[in-house]
PDB file of C-alpha atoms and ligand atoms in Angstrom:
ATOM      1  CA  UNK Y   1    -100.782 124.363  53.730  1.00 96.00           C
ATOM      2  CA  UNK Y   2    -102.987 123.493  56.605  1.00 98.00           C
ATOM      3  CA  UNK Y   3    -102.284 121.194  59.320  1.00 98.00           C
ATOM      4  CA  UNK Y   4    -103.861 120.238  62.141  1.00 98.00           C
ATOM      5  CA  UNK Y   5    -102.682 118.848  65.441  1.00 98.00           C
ATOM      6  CA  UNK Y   6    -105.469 117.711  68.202  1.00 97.00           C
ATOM      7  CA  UNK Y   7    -105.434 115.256  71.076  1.00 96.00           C
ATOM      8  CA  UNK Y   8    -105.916 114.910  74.765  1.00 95.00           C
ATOM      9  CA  UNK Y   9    -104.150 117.625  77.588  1.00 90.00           C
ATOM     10  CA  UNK Y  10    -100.244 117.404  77.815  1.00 90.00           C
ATOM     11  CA  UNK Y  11    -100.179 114.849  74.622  1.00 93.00           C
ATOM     12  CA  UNK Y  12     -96.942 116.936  73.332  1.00 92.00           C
ATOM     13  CA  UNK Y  13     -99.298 118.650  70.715  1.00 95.00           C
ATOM     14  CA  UNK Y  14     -98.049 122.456  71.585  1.00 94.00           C
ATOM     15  CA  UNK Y  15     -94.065 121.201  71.531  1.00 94.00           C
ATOM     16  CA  UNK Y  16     -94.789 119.125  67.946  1.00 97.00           C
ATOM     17  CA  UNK Y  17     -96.977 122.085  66.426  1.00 98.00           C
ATOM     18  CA  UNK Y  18     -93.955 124.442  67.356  1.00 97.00           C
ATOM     19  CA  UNK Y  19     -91.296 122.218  65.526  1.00 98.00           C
ATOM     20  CA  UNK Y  20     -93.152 121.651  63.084  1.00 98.00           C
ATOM     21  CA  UNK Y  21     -94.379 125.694  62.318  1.00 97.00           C
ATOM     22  CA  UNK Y  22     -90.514 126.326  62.353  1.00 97.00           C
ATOM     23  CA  UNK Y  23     -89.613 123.455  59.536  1.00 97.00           C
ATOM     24  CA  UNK Y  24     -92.546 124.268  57.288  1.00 97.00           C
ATOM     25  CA  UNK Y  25     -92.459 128.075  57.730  1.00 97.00           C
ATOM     26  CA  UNK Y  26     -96.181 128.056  58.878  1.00 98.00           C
ATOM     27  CA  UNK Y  27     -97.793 130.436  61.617  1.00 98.00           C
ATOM     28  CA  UNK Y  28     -98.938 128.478  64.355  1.00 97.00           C
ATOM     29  CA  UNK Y  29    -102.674 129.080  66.417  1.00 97.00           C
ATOM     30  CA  UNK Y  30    -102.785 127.256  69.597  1.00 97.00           C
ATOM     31  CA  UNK Y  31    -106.257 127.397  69.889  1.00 98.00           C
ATOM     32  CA  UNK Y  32    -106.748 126.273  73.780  1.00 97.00           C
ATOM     33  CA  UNK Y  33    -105.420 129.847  73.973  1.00 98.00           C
ATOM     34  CA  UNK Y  34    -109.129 131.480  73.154  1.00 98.00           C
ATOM     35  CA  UNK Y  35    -110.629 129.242  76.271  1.00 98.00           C
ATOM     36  CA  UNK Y  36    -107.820 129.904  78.513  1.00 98.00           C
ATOM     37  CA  UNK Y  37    -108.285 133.564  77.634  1.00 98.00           C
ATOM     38  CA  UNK Y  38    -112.266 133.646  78.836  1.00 98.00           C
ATOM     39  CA  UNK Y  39    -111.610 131.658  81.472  1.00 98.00           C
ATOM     40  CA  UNK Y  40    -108.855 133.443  82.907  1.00 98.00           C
ATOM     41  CA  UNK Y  41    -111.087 137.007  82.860  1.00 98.00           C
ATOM     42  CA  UNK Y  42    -113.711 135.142  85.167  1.00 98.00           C
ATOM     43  CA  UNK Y  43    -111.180 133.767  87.696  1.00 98.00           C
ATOM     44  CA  UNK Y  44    -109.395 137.362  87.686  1.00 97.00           C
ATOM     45  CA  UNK Y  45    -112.960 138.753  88.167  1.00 97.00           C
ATOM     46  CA  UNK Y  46    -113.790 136.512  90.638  1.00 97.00           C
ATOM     47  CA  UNK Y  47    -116.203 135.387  88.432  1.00 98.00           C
ATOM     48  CA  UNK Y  48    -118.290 131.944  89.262  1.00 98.00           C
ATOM     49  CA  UNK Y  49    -117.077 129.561  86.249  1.00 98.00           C
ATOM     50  CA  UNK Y  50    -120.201 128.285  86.299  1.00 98.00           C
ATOM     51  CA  UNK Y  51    -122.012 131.524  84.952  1.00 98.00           C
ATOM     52  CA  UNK Y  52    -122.192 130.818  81.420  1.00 98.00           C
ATOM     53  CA  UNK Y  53    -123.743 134.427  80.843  1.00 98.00           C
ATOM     54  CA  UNK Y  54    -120.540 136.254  81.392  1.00 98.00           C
ATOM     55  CA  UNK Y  55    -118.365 133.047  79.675  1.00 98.00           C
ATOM     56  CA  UNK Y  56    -120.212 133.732  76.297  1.00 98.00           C
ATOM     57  CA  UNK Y  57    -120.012 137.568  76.896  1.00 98.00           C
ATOM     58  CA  UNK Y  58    -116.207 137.133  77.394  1.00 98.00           C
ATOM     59  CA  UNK Y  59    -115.940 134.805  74.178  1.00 98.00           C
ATOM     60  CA  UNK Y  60    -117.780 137.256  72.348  1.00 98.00           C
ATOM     61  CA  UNK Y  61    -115.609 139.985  72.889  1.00 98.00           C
ATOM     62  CA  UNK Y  62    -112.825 138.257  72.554  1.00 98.00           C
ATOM     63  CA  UNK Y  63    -109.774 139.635  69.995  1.00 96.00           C
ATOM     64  CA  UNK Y  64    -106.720 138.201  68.933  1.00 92.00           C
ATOM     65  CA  UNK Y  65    -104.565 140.916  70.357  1.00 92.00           C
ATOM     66  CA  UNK Y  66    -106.406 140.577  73.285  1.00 96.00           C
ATOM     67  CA  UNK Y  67    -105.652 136.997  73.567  1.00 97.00           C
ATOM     68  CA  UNK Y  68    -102.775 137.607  73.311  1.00 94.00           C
ATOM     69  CA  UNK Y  69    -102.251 140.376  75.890  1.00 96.00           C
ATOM     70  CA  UNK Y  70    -104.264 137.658  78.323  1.00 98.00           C
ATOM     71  CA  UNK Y  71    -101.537 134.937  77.410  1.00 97.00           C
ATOM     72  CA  UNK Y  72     -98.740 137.167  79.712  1.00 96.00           C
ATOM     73  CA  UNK Y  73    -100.804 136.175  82.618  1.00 97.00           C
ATOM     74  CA  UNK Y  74     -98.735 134.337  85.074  1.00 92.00           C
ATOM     75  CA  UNK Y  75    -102.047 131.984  85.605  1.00 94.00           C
ATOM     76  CA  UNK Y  76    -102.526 131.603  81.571  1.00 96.00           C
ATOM     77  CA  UNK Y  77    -101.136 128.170  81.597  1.00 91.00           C
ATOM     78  CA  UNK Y  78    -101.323 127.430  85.704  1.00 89.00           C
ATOM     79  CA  UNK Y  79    -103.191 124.192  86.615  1.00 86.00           C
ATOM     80  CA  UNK Y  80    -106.273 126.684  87.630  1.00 93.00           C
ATOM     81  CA  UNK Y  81    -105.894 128.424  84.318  1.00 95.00           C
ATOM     82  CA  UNK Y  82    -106.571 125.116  82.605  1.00 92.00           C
ATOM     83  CA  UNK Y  83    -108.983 123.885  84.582  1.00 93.00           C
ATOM     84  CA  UNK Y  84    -111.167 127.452  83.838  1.00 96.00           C
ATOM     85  CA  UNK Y  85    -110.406 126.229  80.069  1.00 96.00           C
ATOM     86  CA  UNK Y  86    -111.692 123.506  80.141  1.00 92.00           C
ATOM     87  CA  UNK Y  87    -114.878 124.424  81.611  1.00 95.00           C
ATOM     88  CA  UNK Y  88    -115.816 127.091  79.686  1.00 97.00           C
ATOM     89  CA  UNK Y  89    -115.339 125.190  76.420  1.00 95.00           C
ATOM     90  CA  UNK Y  90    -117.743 122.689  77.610  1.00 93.00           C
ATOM     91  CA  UNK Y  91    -120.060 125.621  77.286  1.00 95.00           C
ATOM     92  CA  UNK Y  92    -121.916 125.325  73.669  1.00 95.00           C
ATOM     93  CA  UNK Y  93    -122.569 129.212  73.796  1.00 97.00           C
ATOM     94  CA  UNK Y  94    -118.762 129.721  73.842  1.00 97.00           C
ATOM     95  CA  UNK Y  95    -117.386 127.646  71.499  1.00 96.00           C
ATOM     96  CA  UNK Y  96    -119.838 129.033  68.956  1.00 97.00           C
ATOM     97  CA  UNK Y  97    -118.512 132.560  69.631  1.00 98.00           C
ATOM     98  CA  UNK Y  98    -115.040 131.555  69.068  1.00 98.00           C
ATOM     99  CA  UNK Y  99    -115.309 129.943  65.526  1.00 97.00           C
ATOM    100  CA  UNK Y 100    -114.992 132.388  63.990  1.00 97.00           C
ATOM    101  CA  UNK Y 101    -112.000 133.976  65.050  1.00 96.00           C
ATOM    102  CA  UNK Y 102    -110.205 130.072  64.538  1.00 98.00           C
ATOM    103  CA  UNK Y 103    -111.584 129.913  60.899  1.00 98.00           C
ATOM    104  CA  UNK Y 104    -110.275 133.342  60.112  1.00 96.00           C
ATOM    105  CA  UNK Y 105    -107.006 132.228  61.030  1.00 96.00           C
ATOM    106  CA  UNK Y 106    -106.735 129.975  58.059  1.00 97.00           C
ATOM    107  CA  UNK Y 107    -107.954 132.381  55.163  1.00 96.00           C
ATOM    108  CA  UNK Y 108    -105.384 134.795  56.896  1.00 93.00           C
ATOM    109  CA  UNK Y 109    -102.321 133.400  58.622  1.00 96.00           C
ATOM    110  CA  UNK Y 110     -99.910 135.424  60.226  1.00 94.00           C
ATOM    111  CA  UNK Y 111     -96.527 134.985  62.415  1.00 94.00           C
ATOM    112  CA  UNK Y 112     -96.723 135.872  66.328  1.00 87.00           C
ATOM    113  CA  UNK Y 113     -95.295 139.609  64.312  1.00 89.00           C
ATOM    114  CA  UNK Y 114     -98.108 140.310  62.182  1.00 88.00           C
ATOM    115  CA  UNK Y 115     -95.890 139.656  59.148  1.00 95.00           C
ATOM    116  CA  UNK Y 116     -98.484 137.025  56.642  1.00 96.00           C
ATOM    117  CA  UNK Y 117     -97.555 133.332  55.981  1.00 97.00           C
ATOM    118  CA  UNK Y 118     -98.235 130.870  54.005  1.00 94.00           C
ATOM    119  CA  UNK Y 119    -100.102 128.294  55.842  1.00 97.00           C
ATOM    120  CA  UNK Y 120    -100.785 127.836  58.964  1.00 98.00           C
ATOM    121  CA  UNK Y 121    -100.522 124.795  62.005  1.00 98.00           C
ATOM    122  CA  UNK Y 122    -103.855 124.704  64.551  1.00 98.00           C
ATOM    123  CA  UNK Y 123    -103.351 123.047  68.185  1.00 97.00           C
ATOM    124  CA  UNK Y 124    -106.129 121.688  69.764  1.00 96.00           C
ATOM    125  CA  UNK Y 125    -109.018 119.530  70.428  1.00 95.00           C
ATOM    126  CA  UNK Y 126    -111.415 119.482  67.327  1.00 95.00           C
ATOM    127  CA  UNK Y 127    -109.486 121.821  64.585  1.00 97.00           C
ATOM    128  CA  UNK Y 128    -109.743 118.781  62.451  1.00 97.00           C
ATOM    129  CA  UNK Y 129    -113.056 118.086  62.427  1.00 95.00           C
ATOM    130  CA  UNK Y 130    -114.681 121.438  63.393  1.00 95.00           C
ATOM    131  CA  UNK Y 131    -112.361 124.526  62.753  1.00 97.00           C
ATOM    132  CA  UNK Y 132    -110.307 123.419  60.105  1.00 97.00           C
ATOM    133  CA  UNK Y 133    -112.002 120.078  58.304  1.00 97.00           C
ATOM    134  CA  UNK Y 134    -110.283 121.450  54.798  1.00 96.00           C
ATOM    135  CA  UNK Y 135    -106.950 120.810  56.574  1.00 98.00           C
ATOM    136  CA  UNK Y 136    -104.498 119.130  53.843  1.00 97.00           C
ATOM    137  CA  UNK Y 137    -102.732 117.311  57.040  1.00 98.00           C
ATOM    138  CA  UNK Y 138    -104.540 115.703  60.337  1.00 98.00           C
ATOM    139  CA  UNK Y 139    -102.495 114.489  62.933  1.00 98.00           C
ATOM    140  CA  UNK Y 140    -104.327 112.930  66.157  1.00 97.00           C
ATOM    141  CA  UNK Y 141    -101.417 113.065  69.107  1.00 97.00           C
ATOM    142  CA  UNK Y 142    -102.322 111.052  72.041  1.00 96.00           C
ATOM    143  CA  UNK Y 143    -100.663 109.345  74.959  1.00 96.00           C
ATOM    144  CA  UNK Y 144    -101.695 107.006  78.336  1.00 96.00           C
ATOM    145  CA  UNK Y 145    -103.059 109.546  80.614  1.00 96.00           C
ATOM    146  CA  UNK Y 146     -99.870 108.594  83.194  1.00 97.00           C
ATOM    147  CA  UNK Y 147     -97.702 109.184  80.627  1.00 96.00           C
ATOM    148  CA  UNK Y 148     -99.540 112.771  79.823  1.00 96.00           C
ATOM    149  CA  UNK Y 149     -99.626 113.436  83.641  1.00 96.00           C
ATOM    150  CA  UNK Y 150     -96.029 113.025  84.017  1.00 96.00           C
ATOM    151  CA  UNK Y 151     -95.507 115.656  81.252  1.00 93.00           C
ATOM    152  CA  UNK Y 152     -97.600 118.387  82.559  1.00 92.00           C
ATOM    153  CA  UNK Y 153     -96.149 117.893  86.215  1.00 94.00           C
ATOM    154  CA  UNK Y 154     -92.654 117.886  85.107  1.00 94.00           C
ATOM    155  CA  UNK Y 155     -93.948 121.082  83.122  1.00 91.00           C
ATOM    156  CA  UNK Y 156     -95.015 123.075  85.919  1.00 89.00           C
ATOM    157  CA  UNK Y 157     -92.272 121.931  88.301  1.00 94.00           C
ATOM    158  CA  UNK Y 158     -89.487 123.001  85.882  1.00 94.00           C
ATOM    159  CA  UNK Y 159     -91.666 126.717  85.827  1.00 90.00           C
ATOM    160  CA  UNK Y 160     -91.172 127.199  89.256  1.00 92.00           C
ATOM    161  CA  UNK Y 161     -95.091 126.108  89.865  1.00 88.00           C
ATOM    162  CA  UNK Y 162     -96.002 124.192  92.239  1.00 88.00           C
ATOM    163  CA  UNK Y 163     -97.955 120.750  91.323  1.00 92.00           C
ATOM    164  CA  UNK Y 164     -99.100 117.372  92.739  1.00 95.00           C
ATOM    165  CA  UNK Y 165     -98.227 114.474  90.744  1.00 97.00           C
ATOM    166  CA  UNK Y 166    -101.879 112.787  91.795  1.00 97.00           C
ATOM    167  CA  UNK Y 167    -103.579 116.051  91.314  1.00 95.00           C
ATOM    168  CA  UNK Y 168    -101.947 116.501  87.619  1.00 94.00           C
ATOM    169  CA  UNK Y 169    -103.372 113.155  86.764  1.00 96.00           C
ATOM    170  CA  UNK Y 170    -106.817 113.584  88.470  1.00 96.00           C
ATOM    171  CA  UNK Y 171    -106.941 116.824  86.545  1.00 92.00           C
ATOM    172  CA  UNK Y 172    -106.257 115.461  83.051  1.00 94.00           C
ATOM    173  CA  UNK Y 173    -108.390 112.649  83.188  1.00 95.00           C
ATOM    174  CA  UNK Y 174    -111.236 114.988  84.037  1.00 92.00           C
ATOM    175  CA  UNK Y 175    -110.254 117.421  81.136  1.00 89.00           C
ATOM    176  CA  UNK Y 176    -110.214 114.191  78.773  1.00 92.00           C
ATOM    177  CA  UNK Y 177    -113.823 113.660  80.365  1.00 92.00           C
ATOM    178  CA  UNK Y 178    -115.153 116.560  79.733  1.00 88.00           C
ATOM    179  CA  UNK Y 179    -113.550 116.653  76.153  1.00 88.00           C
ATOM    180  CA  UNK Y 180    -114.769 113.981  74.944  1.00 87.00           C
ATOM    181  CA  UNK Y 181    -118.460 114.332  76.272  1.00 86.00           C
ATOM    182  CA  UNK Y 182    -119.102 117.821  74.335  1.00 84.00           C
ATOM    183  CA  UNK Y 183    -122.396 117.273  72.080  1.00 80.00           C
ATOM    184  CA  UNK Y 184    -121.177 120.428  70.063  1.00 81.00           C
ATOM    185  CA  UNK Y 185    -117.788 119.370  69.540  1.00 81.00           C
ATOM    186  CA  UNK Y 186    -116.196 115.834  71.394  1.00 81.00           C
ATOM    187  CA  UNK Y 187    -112.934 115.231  71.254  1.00 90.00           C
ATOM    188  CA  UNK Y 188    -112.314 112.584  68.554  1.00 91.00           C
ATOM    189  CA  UNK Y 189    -109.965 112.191  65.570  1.00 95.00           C
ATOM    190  CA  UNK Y 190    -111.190 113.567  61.892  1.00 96.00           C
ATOM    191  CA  UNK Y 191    -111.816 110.439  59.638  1.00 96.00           C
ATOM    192  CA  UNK Y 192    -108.804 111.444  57.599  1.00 96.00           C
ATOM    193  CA  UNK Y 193    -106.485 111.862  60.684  1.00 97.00           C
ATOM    194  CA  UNK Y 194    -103.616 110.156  61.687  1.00 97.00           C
ATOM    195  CA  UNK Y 195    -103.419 109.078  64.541  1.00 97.00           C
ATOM    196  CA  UNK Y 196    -100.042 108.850  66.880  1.00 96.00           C
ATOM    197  CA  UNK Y 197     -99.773 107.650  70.124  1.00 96.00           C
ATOM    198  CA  UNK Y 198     -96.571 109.301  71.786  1.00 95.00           C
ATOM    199  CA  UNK Y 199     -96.757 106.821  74.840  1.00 95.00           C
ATOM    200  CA  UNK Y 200     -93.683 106.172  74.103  1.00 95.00           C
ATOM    201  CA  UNK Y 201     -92.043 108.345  72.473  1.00 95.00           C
ATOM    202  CA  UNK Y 202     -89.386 111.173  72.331  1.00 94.00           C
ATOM    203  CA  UNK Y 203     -90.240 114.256  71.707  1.00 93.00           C
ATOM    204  CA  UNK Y 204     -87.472 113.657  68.561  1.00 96.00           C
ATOM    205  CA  UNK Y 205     -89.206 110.645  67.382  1.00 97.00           C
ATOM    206  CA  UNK Y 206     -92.490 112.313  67.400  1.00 97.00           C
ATOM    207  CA  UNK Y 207     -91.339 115.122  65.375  1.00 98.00           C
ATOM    208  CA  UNK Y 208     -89.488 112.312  62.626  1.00 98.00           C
ATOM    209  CA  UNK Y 209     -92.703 110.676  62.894  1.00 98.00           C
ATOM    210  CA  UNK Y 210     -94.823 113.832  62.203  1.00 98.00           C
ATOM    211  CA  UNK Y 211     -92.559 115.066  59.057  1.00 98.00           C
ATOM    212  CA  UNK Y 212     -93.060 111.131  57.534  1.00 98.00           C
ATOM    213  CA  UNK Y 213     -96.706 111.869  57.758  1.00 97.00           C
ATOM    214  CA  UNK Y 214     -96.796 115.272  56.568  1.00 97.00           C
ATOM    215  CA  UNK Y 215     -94.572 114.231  53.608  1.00 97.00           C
ATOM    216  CA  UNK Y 216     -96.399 111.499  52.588  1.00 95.00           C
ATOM    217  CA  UNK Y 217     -99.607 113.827  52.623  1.00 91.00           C
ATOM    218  CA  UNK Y 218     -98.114 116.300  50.849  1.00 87.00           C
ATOM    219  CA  UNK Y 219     -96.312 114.644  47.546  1.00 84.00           C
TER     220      UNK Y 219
HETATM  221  O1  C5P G 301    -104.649 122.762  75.084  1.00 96.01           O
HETATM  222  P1  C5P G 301    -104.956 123.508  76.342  1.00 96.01           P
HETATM  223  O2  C5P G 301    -104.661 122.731  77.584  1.00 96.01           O
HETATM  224  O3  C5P G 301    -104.339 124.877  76.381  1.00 96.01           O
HETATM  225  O4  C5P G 301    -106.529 123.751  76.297  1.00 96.01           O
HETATM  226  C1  C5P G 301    -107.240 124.266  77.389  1.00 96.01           C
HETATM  227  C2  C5P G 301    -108.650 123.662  77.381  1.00 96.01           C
HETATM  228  O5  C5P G 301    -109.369 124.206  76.286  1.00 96.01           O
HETATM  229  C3  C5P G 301    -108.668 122.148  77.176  1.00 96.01           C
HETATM  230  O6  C5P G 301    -108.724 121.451  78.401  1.00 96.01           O
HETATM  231  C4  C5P G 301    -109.905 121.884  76.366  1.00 96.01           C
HETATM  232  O7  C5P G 301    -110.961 121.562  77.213  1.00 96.01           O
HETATM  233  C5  C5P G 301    -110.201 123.211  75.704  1.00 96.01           C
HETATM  234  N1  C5P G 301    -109.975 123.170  74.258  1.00 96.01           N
HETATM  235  C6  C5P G 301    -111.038 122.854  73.448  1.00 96.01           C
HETATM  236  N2  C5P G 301    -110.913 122.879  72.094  1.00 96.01           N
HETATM  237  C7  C5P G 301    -109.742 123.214  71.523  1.00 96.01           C
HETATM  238  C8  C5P G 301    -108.625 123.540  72.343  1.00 96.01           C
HETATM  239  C9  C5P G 301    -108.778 123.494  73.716  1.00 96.01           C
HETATM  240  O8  C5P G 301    -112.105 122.542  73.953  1.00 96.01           O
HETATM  241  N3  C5P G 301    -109.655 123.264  70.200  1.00 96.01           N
END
């Protein structure tokens, strides 16, 4: 089984695709991780994020297990980190040179220990539409971008990061901009999705909410 979980910055997609992953027994690709990873290498290089050249070159040498190795970073998920991310994925050139390793995923899911499984639960932007469109189950998470800035402060505070409530919010309704204006790929919901505003929510209800619609999908 495939299922797909995109949405907006701080929606609670990464907290529902773990709970989920656990109940079902799926592997789970958080796929923001393959544009954190590039843009992480140019801010550690010192690298302009504005020089797509290097981006692509990044995204095309980009590996799983190096992703991975990138993702103990201290800055992987800082503000900065995300803010690289999103820029780089605006970048046509890039996204194209990471499709492939998000497709693969599917034909060949494994756990975070390399043992196989049997399906597999994609976090993101566009894995419904783009990566995964075959996806049995679609699930659009969003939430008011207060609500979402909120989240991601209280996120970083309880890390030990420092953050600016004003700056959180300034920052996610520029990622949402920039998301939703890619040609290549815009943020939107797959025809087939549904779609679940977490506004106000727990993170409990969202998960009972999320099994309802996977097991009405699924029988
Ligand atoms: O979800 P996360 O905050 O880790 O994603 C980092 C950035 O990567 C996002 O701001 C978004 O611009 C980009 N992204 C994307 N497509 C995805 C996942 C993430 O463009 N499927």
């Amino acid at each position: 089984m495939i299922i797909t979980i995109d949405g907006p910055a701080a929606a609670g997609k990464g907290t529902l695709s773990s709970k989920l992953a656990e109940k079902y027994g799926l592997a789970y690709f958080d796929t923001g991780m393959v544009y954190r990873a590039v843009g992480l290498q140019l801010l550690k290089n010192n690298v302009d994020l504005s020089d797509i050249a290097t981006a692509e070159k990044r995204a095309e040498e980009l590996t799983f297990p190096k992703m991975m190795e990138l993702s103990k970073d201290r800055d992987f998920r800082s503000a900065e980190g995300g803010h690289a991310a999103s820029v780089v994925s605006s970048y046509p050139g890039v996204r194209a040179r990471l499709l492939d390793m998000q497709k693969n995923f599917a034909k060949n899911p494994v756990f975070a220990d390399g043992t196989p499984a049997n399906g597999a639960i994609y976090d993101g932007r566009d894995t419904g539409t783009v990566i995964c469109p075959q996806a049995e189950v679609k699930i659009f998470v969003t939430a008011s971008s207060e609500v979402r800035a909120k989240r991601r402060y209280d996120e970083f505070i309880a890390k030990g990061m420092s953050a600016d409530y004003n700056q959180v919010l300034a920052d996610v309704k520029a990622r949402d901009e920039r998301d939703a204006n890619r040609k290549d790929a815009p943020m939107k919901p797959a025809d087939d999705a549904v779609i679940l505003d977490t506004s106000d929510m727990s993170i409990e209800e969202v998960f009972n909410k999320a099994v309802e619609i996977v097991e009405a999908k699924i029988k």
